[in-house]
Amino acid sequence: MNRSNFAHVRAVGSYAPPRRMSNDELALLVDTSDEWIFSHTGIRFRHIADDAVAASDLAVEAARIALDRAQMPADEVDLILLATSTPDHPGLPATACVVQDRLGANRTAAMDLVAACTGFVYGIETARAFIQSGSARTVLVIGAEVYSKIINWKDRNTCVLFGDGAGAALLCASGEDNPSRVVDSVLYSRGQGAPALGRPAGGSRTPATAADGSDLYLAMDGRRVYTFAIAAIIEAIESVLKRNDLTFDDIDYVVPHQANVRIIDAAAKRGGFDPAKFFTNIAEYANTSAASIPIALDEMVTRDLLKPGHRIITVGFGSGLTYGANLIIW
Ligand code: ACO
């Protein structure tokens, strides 16, 4: 066991299903318009999985890309952490185990992590803790979601907001000589806000067999989530900066959960943060929950925006209510 290990992000990958649905197509299903959706959310498109496609299928694609880029065989991975709120099966077996098998990661522990849209941020900190303690040397953190399967396609308040996709990050142990690392994280839970966002039925409180069908879909108090999200982004960024004696000027990019451009803009404005440092790609993917941050990271890598030594903050917020941030030196 080596307690001087640090955890660095060695490679990322992402995958979105090929079917790309525009706002105009949605306007054929519900009473909405491209103008309303874009002006209220910043969304133009979302990618939608085929009927037969589940979260594990998207996760495997994203994970394979990350492993290929790192030139790492799957059986060198010690742990798979799969953040999802749309698992292949309700509760068991874990989708992470399905992914472990499909990757051929034969000596790998695997578990799901449920922190909704904050899932990837929770996953990065969990991976850092495993690596830093010496319990693991290589951890695959995946966010994979198929919200198209849990939203009510007749409810314009929710169906316009979400899309399907997956992103993966491979975290590896490294020594003090490698400046690239996950430096610190802040993670929060505010369970009193749980009713604002979630699926009212289908779990052990109200089993699917006893549920009114509409309670099986995602339900959201949009105004309440909006207010929470702005405060959560500001608190998470300020806390992680303060704990590390940094100011916002020391940060190159913030990679926020891609929920809504208006939320991100309002948080930047109210927090006094330079909005130009917030990366967004929600126009193409809509809100992919736990997958949105790694999909954004992958696009930033592909566009050569992230350079070694860059300080970035990933910030997530979502159902739970949960929120948190990771401070990463790229
Ligand atoms: N098209 C047209 N009209 C719509 C649509 C739509 N798709 N959806 C809602 N409306 C209507 C409403 O019915 C309402 O009409 P009414 O006044 O006749 O009742 C009107 O628009 C205004 O509704 P509001 O809820 O006040 O609209 P608001 O300006 O607050 O925007 C929104 C709604 C975008 C959902 C906002 O509340 C929001 O951003 N909330 C955060 C939700 C979010 O991002 N959730 C993502 C999941 S959570 C997460 O990832 C953390």
mmCIF file of C-alpha atoms and ligand atoms in Angstrom, residues 31-33 36-37 40-41 117 156-157 160-162 197 220 222-223 225-226 257 259-260 262-263 287 317-319, ligand 1:
data_model
loop_
_atom_site.group_PDB
_atom_site.id
_atom_site.type_symbol
_atom_site.label_atom_id
_atom_site.label_comp_id
_atom_site.label_asym_id
_atom_site.label_seq_id
_atom_site.Cartn_x
_atom_site.Cartn_y
_atom_site.Cartn_z
ATOM 1 C CA ASP A 31 -47.066 22.050 -27.356
ATOM 2 C CA THR A 32 -43.648 23.720 -27.481
ATOM 3 C CA SER A 33 -41.309 25.459 -29.928
ATOM 4 C CA TRP A 36 -39.199 28.512 -26.188
ATOM 5 C CA ILE A 37 -36.820 25.644 -25.555
ATOM 6 C CA HIS A 40 -35.332 28.956 -21.630
ATOM 7 C CA THR A 41 -32.604 26.283 -21.666
ATOM 8 C CA CYS A 117 -26.692 14.707 -11.925
ATOM 9 C CA ARG A 156 -43.561 19.489 -22.022
ATOM 10 C CA ASN A 157 -42.242 20.646 -18.640
ATOM 11 C CA VAL A 160 -37.695 18.931 -23.662
ATOM 12 C CA LEU A 161 -34.853 19.022 -21.138
ATOM 13 C CA PHE A 162 -33.132 15.645 -21.326
ATOM 14 C CA LEU A 197 -36.869 16.129 -8.424
ATOM 15 C CA MET A 220 -39.764 18.001 -11.345
ATOM 16 C CA GLY A 222 -38.688 23.385 -12.180
ATOM 17 C CA ARG A 223 -38.704 26.661 -10.253
ATOM 18 C CA VAL A 225 -34.667 23.159 -8.940
ATOM 19 C CA TYR A 226 -33.688 26.379 -10.705
ATOM 20 C CA HIS A 257 -23.342 19.876 -15.142
ATOM 21 C CA ALA A 259 -28.678 21.307 -16.988
ATOM 22 C CA ASN A 260 -29.628 24.646 -18.421
ATOM 23 C CA ARG A 262 -29.807 30.030 -17.906
ATOM 24 C CA ILE A 263 -28.854 28.341 -14.618
ATOM 25 C CA ASN A 287 -29.225 17.413 -20.000
ATOM 26 C CA PHE A 317 -26.054 19.524 -8.867
ATOM 27 C CA GLY A 318 -29.201 17.490 -9.041
ATOM 28 C CA SER A 319 -31.729 15.180 -7.465
HETATM 29 N N1 ACO B 1 -42.638 24.759 -24.070
HETATM 30 C C1 ACO B 1 -43.474 25.805 -23.927
HETATM 31 N N2 ACO B 1 -43.917 26.235 -22.742
HETATM 32 C C2 ACO B 1 -43.503 25.579 -21.651
HETATM 33 C C3 ACO B 1 -42.643 24.469 -21.720
HETATM 34 C C4 ACO B 1 -42.219 24.065 -22.993
HETATM 35 N N3 ACO B 1 -41.396 23.024 -23.188
HETATM 36 N N4 ACO B 1 -42.406 24.035 -20.479
HETATM 37 C C5 ACO B 1 -43.079 24.840 -19.640
HETATM 38 N N5 ACO B 1 -43.756 25.754 -20.345
HETATM 39 C C6 ACO B 1 -44.639 26.793 -19.852
HETATM 40 C C7 ACO B 1 -45.237 26.466 -18.551
HETATM 41 O O1 ACO B 1 -46.347 25.629 -18.729
HETATM 42 C C8 ACO B 1 -45.629 27.833 -18.042
HETATM 43 O O2 ACO B 1 -46.839 28.177 -18.643
HETATM 44 P P1 ACO B 1 -48.006 28.869 -17.770
HETATM 45 O O3 ACO B 1 -47.406 30.141 -17.288
HETATM 46 O O4 ACO B 1 -49.096 29.008 -18.770
HETATM 47 O O5 ACO B 1 -48.281 27.888 -16.675
HETATM 48 C C9 ACO B 1 -44.556 28.734 -18.640
HETATM 49 O O6 ACO B 1 -43.878 27.979 -19.648
HETATM 50 C C10 ACO B 1 -43.548 29.214 -17.656
HETATM 51 O O7 ACO B 1 -43.195 28.133 -16.798
HETATM 52 P P2 ACO B 1 -42.054 28.284 -15.772
HETATM 53 O O8 ACO B 1 -41.845 27.019 -15.038
HETATM 54 O O9 ACO B 1 -42.245 29.537 -14.967
HETATM 55 O O10 ACO B 1 -40.857 28.539 -16.789
HETATM 56 P P3 ACO B 1 -39.433 28.956 -16.419
HETATM 57 O O11 ACO B 1 -39.128 30.244 -17.044
HETATM 58 O O12 ACO B 1 -39.153 28.780 -14.971
HETATM 59 O O13 ACO B 1 -38.587 27.826 -17.174
HETATM 60 C C11 ACO B 1 -37.581 25.704 -16.697
HETATM 61 C C12 ACO B 1 -38.855 26.437 -16.941
HETATM 62 C C13 ACO B 1 -36.681 25.855 -17.943
HETATM 63 C C14 ACO B 1 -37.878 24.214 -16.510
HETATM 64 C C15 ACO B 1 -36.902 26.307 -15.461
HETATM 65 O O14 ACO B 1 -37.772 26.273 -14.372
HETATM 66 C C16 ACO B 1 -35.657 25.623 -15.133
HETATM 67 O O15 ACO B 1 -34.654 25.799 -15.783
HETATM 68 N N6 ACO B 1 -35.676 24.823 -14.063
HETATM 69 C C17 ACO B 1 -34.560 23.977 -13.741
HETATM 70 C C18 ACO B 1 -34.920 22.668 -14.297
HETATM 71 C C19 ACO B 1 -33.785 21.883 -14.800
HETATM 72 O O16 ACO B 1 -32.810 22.323 -15.363
HETATM 73 N N7 ACO B 1 -33.938 20.637 -14.627
HETATM 74 C C20 ACO B 1 -32.998 19.723 -15.120
HETATM 75 C C21 ACO B 1 -32.993 18.531 -14.288
HETATM 76 S S1 ACO B 1 -32.347 18.911 -12.818
HETATM 77 C C22 ACO B 1 -30.798 18.922 -12.955
HETATM 78 O O17 ACO B 1 -30.199 18.527 -13.888
HETATM 79 C C23 ACO B 1 -30.157 19.468 -11.815
#
